[in-house]
mmCIF file of C-alpha atoms in Angstrom:
data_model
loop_
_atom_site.group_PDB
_atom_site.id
_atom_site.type_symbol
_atom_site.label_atom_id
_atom_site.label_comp_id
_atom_site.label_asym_id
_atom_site.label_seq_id
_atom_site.Cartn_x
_atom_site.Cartn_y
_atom_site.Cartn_z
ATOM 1 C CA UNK A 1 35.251 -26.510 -49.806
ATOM 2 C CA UNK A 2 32.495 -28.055 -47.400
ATOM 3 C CA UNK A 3 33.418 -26.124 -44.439
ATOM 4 C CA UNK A 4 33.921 -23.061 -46.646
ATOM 5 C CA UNK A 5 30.227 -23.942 -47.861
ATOM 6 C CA UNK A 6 28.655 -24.168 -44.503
ATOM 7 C CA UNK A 7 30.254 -20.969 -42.954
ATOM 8 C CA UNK A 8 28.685 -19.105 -46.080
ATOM 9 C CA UNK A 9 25.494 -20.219 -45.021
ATOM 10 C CA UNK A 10 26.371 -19.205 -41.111
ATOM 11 C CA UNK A 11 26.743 -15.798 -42.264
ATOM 12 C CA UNK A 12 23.749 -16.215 -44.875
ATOM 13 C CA UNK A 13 21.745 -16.786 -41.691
ATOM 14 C CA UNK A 14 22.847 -14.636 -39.500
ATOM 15 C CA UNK A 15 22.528 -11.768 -41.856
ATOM 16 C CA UNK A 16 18.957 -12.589 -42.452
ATOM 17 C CA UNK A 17 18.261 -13.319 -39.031
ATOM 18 C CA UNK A 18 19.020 -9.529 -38.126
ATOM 19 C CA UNK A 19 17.567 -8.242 -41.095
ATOM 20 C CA UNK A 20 14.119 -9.889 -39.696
ATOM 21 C CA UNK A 21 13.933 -10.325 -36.624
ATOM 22 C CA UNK A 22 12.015 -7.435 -35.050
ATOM 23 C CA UNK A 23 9.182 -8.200 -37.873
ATOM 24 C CA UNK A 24 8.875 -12.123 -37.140
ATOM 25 C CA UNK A 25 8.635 -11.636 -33.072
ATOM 26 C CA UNK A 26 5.562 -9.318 -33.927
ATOM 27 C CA UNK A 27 3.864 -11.911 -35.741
ATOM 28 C CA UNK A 28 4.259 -11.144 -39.439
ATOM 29 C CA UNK A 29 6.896 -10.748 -41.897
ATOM 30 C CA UNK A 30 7.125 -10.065 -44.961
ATOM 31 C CA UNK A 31 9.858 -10.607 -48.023
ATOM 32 C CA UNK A 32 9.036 -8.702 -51.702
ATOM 33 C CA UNK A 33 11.272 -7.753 -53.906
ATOM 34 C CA UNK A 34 14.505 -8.820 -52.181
ATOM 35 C CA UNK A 35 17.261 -10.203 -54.394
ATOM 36 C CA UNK A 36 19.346 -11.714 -51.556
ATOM 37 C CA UNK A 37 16.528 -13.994 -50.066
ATOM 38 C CA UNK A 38 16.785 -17.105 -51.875
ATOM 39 C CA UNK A 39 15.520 -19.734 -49.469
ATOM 40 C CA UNK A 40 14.279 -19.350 -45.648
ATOM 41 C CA UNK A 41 17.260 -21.400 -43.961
ATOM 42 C CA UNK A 42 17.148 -18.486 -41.104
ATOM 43 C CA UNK A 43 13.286 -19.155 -40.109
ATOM 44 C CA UNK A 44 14.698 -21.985 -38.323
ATOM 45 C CA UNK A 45 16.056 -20.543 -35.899
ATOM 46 C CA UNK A 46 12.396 -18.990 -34.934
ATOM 47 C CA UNK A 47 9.148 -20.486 -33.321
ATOM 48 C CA UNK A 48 7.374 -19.582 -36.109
ATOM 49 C CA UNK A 49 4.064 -21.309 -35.208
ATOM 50 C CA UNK A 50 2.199 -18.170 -35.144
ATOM 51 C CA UNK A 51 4.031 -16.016 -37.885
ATOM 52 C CA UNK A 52 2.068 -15.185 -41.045
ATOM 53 C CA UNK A 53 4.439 -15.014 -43.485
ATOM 54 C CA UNK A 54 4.399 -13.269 -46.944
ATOM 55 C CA UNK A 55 6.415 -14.091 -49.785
ATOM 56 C CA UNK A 56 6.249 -12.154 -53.479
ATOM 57 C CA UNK A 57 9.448 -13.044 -54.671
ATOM 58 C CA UNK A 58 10.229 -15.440 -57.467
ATOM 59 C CA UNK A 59 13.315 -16.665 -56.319
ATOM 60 C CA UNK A 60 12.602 -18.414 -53.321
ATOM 61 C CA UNK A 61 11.681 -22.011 -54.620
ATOM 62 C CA UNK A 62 12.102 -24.112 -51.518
ATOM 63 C CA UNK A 63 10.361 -23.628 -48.382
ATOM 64 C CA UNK A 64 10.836 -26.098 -45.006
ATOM 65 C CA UNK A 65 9.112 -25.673 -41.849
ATOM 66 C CA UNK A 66 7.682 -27.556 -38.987
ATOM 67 C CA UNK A 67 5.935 -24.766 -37.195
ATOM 68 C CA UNK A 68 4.805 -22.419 -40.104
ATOM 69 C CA UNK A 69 0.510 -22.182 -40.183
ATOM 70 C CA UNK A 70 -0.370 -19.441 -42.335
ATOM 71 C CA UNK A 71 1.886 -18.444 -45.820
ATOM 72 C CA UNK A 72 0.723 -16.182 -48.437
ATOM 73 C CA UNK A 73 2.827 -16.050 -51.660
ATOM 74 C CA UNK A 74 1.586 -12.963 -54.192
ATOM 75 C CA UNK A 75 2.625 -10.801 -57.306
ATOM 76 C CA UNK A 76 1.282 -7.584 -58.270
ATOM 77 C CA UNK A 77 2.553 -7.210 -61.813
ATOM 78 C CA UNK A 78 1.117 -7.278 -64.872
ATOM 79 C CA UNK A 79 -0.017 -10.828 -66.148
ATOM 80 C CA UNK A 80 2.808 -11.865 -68.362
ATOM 81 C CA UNK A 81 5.616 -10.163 -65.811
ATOM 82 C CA UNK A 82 3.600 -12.117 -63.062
ATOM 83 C CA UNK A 83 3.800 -15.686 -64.831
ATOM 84 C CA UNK A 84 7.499 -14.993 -65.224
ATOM 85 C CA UNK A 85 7.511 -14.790 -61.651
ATOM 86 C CA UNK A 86 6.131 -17.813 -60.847
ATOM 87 C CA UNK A 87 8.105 -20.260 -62.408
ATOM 88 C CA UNK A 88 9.731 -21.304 -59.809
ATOM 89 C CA UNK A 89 6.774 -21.156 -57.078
ATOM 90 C CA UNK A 90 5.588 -25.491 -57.130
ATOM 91 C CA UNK A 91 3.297 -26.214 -53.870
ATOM 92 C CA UNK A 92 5.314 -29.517 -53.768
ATOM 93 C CA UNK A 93 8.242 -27.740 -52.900
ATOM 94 C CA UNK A 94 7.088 -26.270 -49.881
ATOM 95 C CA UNK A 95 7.933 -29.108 -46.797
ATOM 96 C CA UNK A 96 5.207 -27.144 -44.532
ATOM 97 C CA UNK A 97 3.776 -30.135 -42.564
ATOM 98 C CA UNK A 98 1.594 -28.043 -40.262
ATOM 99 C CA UNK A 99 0.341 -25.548 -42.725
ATOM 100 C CA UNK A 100 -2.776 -24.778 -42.054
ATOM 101 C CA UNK A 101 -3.692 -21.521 -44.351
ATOM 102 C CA UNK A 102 -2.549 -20.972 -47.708
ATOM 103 C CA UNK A 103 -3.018 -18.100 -49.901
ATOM 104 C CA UNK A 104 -1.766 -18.231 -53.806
ATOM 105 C CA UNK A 105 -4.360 -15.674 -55.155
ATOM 106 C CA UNK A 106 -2.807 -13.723 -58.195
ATOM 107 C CA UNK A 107 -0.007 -15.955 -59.085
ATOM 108 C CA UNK A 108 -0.467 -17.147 -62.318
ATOM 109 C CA UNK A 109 0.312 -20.529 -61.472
ATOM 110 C CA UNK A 110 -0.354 -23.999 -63.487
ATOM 111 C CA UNK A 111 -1.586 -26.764 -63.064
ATOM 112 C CA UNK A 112 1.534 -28.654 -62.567
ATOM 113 C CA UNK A 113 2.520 -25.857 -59.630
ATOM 114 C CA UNK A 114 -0.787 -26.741 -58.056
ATOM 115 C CA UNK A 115 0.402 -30.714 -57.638
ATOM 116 C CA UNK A 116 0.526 -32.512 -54.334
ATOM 117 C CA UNK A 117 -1.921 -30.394 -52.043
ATOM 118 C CA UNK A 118 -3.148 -33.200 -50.502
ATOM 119 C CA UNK A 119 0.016 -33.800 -48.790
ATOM 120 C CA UNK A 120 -1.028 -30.437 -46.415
ATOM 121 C CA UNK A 121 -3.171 -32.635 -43.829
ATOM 122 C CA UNK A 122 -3.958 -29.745 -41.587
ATOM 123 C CA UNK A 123 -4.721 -27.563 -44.508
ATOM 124 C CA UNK A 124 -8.222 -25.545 -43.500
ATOM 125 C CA UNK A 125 -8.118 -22.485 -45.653
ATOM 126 C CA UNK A 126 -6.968 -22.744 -49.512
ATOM 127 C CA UNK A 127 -7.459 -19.346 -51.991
ATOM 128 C CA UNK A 128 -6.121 -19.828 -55.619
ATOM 129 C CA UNK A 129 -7.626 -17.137 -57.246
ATOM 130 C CA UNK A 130 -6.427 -15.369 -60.507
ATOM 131 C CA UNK A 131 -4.646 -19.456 -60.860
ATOM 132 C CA UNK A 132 -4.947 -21.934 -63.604
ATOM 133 C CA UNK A 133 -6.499 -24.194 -61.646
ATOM 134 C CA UNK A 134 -6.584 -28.028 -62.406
ATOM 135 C CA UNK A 135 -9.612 -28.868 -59.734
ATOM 136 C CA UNK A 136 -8.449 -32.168 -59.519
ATOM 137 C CA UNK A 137 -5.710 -30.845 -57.169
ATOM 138 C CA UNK A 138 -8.143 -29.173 -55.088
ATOM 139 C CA UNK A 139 -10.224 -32.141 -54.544
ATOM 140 C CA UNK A 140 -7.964 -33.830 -53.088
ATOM 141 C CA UNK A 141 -7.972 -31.476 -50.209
ATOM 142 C CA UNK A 142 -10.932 -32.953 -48.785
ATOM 143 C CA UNK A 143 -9.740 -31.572 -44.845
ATOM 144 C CA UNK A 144 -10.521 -27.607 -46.435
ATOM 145 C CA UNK A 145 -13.064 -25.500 -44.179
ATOM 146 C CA UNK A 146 -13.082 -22.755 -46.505
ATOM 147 C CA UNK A 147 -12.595 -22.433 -50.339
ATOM 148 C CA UNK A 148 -11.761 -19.419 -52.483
ATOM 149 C CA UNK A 149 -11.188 -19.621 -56.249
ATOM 150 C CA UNK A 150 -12.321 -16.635 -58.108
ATOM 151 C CA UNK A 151 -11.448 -16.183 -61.783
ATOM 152 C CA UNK A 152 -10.341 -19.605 -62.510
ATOM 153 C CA UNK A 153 -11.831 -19.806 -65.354
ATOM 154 C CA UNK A 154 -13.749 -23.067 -65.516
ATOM 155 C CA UNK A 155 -17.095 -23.808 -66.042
ATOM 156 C CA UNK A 156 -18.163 -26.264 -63.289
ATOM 157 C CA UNK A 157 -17.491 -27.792 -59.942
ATOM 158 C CA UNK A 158 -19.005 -31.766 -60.989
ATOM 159 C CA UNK A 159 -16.936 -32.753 -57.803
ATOM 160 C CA UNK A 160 -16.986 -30.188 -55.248
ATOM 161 C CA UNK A 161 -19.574 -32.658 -53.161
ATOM 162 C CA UNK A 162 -16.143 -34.463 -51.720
ATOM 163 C CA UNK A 163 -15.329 -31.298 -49.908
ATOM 164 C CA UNK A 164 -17.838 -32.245 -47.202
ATOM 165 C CA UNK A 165 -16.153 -29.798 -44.711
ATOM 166 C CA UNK A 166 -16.504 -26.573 -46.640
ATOM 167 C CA UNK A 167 -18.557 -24.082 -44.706
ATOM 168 C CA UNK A 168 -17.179 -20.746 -46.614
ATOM 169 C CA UNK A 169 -17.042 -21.123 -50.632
ATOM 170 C CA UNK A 170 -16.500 -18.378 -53.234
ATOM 171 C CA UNK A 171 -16.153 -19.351 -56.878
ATOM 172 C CA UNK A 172 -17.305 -15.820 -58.211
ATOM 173 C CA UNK A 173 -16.398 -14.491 -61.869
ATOM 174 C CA UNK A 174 -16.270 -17.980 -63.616
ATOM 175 C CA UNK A 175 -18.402 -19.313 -65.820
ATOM 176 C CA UNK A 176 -20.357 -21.871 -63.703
ATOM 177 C CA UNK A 177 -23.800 -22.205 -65.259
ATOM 178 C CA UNK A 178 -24.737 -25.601 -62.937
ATOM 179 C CA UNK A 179 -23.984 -26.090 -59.557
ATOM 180 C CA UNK A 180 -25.642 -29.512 -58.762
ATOM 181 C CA UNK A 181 -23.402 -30.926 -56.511
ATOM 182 C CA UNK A 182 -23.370 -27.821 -53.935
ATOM 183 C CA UNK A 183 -26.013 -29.716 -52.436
ATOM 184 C CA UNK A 184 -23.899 -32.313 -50.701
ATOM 185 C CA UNK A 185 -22.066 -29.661 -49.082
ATOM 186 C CA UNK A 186 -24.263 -29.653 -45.842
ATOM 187 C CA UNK A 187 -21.963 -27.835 -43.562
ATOM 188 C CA UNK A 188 -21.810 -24.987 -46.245
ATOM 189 C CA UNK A 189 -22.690 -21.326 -44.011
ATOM 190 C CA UNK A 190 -20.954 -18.898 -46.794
ATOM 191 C CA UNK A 191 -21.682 -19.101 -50.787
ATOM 192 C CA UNK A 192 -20.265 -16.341 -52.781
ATOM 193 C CA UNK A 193 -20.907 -17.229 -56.526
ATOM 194 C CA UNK A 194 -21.604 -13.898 -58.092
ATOM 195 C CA UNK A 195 -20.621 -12.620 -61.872
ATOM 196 C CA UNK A 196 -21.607 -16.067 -63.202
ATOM 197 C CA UNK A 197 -24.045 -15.393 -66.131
ATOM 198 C CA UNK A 198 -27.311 -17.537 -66.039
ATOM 199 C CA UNK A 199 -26.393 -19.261 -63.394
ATOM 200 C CA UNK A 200 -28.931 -22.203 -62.499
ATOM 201 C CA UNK A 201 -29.126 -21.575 -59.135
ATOM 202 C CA UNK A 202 -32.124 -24.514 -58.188
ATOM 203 C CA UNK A 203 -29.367 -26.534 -55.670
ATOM 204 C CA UNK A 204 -29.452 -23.990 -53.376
ATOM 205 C CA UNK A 205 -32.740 -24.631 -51.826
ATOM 206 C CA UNK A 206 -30.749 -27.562 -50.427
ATOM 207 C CA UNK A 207 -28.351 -25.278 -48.560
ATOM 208 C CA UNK A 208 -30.548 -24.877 -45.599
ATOM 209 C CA UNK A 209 -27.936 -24.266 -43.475
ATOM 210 C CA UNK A 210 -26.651 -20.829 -45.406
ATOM 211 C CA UNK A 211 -26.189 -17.771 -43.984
ATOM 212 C CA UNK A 212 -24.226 -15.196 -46.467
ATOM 213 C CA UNK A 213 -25.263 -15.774 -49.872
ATOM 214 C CA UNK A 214 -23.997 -13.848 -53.055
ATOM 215 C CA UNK A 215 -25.652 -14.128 -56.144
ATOM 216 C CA UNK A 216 -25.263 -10.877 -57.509
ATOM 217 C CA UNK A 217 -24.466 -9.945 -61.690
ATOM 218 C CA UNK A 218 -25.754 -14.033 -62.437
ATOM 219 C CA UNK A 219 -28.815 -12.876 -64.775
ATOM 220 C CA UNK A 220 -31.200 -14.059 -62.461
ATOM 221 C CA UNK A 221 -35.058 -13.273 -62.161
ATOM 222 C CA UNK A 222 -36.905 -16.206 -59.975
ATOM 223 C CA UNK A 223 -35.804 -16.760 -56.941
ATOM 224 C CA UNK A 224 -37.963 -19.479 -55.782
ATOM 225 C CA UNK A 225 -34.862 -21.475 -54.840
ATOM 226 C CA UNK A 226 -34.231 -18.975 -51.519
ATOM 227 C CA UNK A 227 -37.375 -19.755 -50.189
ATOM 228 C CA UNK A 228 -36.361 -22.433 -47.772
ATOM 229 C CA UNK A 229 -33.444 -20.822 -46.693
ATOM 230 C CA UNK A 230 -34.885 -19.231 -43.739
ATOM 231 C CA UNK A 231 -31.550 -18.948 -42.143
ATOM 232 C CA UNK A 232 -29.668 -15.911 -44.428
ATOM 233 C CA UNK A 233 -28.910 -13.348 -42.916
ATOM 234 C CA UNK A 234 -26.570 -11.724 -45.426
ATOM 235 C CA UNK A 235 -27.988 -11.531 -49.051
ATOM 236 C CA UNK A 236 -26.565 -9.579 -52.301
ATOM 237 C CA UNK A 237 -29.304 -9.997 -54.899
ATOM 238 C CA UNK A 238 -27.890 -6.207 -57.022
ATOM 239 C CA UNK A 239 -27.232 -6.202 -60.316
ATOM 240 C CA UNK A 240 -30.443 -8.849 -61.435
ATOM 241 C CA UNK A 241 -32.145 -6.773 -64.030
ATOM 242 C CA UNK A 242 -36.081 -8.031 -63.950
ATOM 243 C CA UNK A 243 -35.935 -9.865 -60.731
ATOM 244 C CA UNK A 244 -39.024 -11.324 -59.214
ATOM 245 C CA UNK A 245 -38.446 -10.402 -55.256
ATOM 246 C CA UNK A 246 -41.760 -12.379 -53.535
ATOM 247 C CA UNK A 247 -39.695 -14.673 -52.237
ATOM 248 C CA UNK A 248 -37.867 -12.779 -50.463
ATOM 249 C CA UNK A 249 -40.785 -12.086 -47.963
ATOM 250 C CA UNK A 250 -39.880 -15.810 -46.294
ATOM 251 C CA UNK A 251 -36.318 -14.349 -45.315
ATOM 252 C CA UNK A 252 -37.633 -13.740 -42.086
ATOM 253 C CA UNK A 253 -33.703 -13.562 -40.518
ATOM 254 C CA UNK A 254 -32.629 -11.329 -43.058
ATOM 255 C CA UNK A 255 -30.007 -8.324 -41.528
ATOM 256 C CA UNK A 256 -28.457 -7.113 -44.730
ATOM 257 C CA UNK A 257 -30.127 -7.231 -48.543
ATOM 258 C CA UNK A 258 -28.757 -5.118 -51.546
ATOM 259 C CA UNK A 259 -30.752 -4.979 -53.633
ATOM 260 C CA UNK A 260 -28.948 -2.217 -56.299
ATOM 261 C CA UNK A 261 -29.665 -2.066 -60.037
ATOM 262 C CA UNK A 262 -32.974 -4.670 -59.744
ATOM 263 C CA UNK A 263 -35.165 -2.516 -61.904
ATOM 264 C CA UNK A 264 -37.297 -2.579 -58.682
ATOM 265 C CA UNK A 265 -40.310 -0.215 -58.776
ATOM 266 C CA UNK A 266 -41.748 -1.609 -55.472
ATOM 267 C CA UNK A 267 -40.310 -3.357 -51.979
ATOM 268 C CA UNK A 268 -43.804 -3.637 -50.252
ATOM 269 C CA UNK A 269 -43.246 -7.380 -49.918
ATOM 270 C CA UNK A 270 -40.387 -7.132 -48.135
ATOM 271 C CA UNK A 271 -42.616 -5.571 -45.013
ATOM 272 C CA UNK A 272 -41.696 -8.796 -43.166
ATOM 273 C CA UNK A 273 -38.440 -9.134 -42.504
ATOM 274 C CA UNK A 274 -38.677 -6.951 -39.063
ATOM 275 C CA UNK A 275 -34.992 -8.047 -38.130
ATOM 276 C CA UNK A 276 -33.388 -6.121 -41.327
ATOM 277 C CA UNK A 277 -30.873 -3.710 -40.604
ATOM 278 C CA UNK A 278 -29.155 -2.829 -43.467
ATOM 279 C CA UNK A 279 -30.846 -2.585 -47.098
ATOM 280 C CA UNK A 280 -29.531 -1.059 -50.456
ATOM 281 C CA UNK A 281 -31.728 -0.645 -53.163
ATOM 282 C CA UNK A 282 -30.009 1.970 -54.826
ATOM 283 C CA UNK A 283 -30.590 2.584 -58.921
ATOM 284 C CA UNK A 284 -33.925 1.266 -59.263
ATOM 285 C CA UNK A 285 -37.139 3.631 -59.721
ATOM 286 C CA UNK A 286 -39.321 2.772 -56.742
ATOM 287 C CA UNK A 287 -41.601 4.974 -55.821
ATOM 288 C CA UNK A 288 -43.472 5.652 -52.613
ATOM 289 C CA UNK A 289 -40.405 4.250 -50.421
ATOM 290 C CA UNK A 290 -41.539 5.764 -46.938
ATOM 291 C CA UNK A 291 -44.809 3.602 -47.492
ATOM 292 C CA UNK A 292 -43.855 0.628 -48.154
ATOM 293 C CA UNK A 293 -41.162 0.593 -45.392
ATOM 294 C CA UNK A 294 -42.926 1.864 -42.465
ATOM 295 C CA UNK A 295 -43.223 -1.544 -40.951
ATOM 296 C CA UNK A 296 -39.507 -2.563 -41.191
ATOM 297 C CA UNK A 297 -38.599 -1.037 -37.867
ATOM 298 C CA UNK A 298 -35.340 -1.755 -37.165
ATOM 299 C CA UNK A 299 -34.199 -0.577 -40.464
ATOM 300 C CA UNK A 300 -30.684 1.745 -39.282
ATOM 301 C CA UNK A 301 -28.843 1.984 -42.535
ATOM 302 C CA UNK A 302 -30.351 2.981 -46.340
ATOM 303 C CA UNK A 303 -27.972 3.608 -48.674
ATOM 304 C CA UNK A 304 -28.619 7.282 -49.000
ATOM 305 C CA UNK A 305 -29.166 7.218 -53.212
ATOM 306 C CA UNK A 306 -32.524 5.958 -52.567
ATOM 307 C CA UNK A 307 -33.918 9.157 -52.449
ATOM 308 C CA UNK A 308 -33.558 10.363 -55.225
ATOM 309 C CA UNK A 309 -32.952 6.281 -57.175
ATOM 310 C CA UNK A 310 -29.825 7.495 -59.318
#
C-alpha cells in the first residue's frame, strides 16, 4: 500500500510538472480554479527562487519551499463565497523559510489564519488588505520594509512604532482617527492613509523624511502639520472640502499635488513651488487660473477640467 502510495504521487508530480513547466521557467505561475492541485509537491523539483507564484484556490492548504520569495494567494468572489474559500488558507501552514513578499489582500481571512508571521525572518513586504486583521500578528513582523492593510477595519495603530523599518505604509479606508505613534517610524518615505474621516493628522510633522503622502477624503482643513515636510514630492490633498492651502507654499520639492474637489477659489500661494510638474485641481471654482500660475514654470501636465472647473 506504501509503494502503491508513493508511485501515485510520482505520477501526481509528473503530471503537474508538465502541466507547468513552461509558466514557472518564465518566472511566474499561476494556479486558480484547478480542482486537481491540492498541494505543490511538484515545485520541488524547480529552482524556484525567482518564481512569483499565485495561488486562488482553496484547496491547497500546505505549502513547503526553500527557495520560494514572492507568493500571492487571492479570491475574487463575492464576500461570503470568498470566506468559504479560505478556510483552509492558515499562514502557519506555509513552510516558506525564505519568503520574502507576501500578498493575502482580499481573502477574508481571520485572525487565527493570520498566526505565526513572525516565523517569516526575511519577510520585507506584507499586504493583508480586505483581512480581519488581529495587528498583534503584524507586529510581530518587526523585519517588514513595506506595509499595506487597507480596509481592515480597525480604528488605530497604538503599536505600529515597533515597525522601525517601514519606509512604505498604507492603512487607507479604516477608521484611524489618531496616528501618534507614526512618529517613531523615522525611515517612513511613503504614507498612504486616505478615506479616514477626521483624521488627526498632527504626527506627521515628525515624518520629515516623507516623500509620497496621501491624505485625501480624511475631512481635513489645516494643514499646518505639512509644513516641515519640505521633502514631498508626491501629495494628494482632493477631496478636503474647506481646506486651508498656505501651507502648502513651504513644499518647495513638490512634483505632483491634486488638489480635486477642495472648494478652492484661488492657488496664488502655491506660486512657489517652481519644481511642480503635475497639478490637479479639478472641481473647484477658481477663477483667474492663468494668473495665478504664470510663475510655476515647469508646470507640463493640468488636468484638462480646469478650464472650465466641472
Amino acid at each position: 500500500m506504501h509503494q502503491n502510495q508513493n508511485t501515485l504521487n510520482k505520477i501526481y508530480d509528473a503530471k503537474m510538472t508538465r502541466r507547468y513547466e513552461s509558466k514557472i521557467n518564465n518566472g511566474s505561475l499561476e494556479i486558480a480554479e484547478d480542482p486537481e492541485v491540492t498541494n505543490l509537491r511538484f515545485l520541488e523539483k524547480f529552482d524556484i527562487s525567482t518564481l512569483n507564484l499565485y495561488i486562488s484556490n482553496g484547496m491547497i492548504v500546505k505549502l513547503r519551499s526553500n527557495s520560494l520569495k514572492v507568493l500571492t494567494v487571492y479570491n475574487f468572489r463575492d464576500e461570503d463565497e470568498e470566506k468559504q474559500q479560505g478556510q483552509n488558507m492558515y499562514v502557519d501552514n506555509l513552510e516558506l523559510e525564505n519568503l520574502e513578499v507576501l500578498m493575502l489582500e482580499q481573502n477574508y481571512l481571520e485572525n487565527d489564519q493570520l498566526y505565526n508571521l513572525a516565523k517569516f525572518k526575511k519577510l520585507h513586504t506584507l499586504d493583508v488588505s480586505l483581512n480581519y486583521v488581529d495587528l498583534t500578528h503584524i507586529y510581530s513582523v518587526t523585519s517588514l520594509t513595506s506595509l499595506t492593510m487597507q480596509e481592515c477595519g480597525f480604528q488605530n495603530i497604538d503599536q505600529i512604532g515597533v515597525l522601525t523599518n517601514l519606509e512604505y505604509l498604507d492603512v487607507s479606508a479604516n477608521q484611524l482617527l489618531n496616528i501618534d505613534q507614526i512618529c517613531l517610524l523615522v525611515n517612513l518615505k511613503e504614507l498612504y492613509i486616505s478615506q479616514n474621516w477626521g483624521l488627526d493628522i498632527a504626527p506627521l510633522k515628525h515624518l520629515l523624511g516623507l516623500t509620497h503622502l496621501a491624505i485625501n477624503k480624511c475631512d481635513i482643513t489645516q494643514l499646518s502639520a505639512l509644513k516641515p515636510l519640505i521633502n514631498l514630492q508626491y501629495l494628494n490633498l482632493s477631496h478636503n472640502s474647506d481646506i486651508i492651502i498656505t501651507e502648502l507654499q513651504y513644499l518647495i520639492n513638490i512634483i505632483s499635488l491634486d488638489l480635486t474637489c477642495c472648494e478652492l477659489v484661488s492657488v496664488y500661494v502655491l506660486r512657489p513651488l517652481v519644481n511642480i510638474e503635475y497639478l490637479d485641481i479639478s472641481r473647484n471654482t477658481i477663477v483667474y487660473l492663468d494668473a495665478n500660475l504664470n510663475e510655476m514654470k515647469k508646470i507640463e501636465i493640468i488636468q484638462s477640467r480646469i478650464e472650465t472647473n466641472k
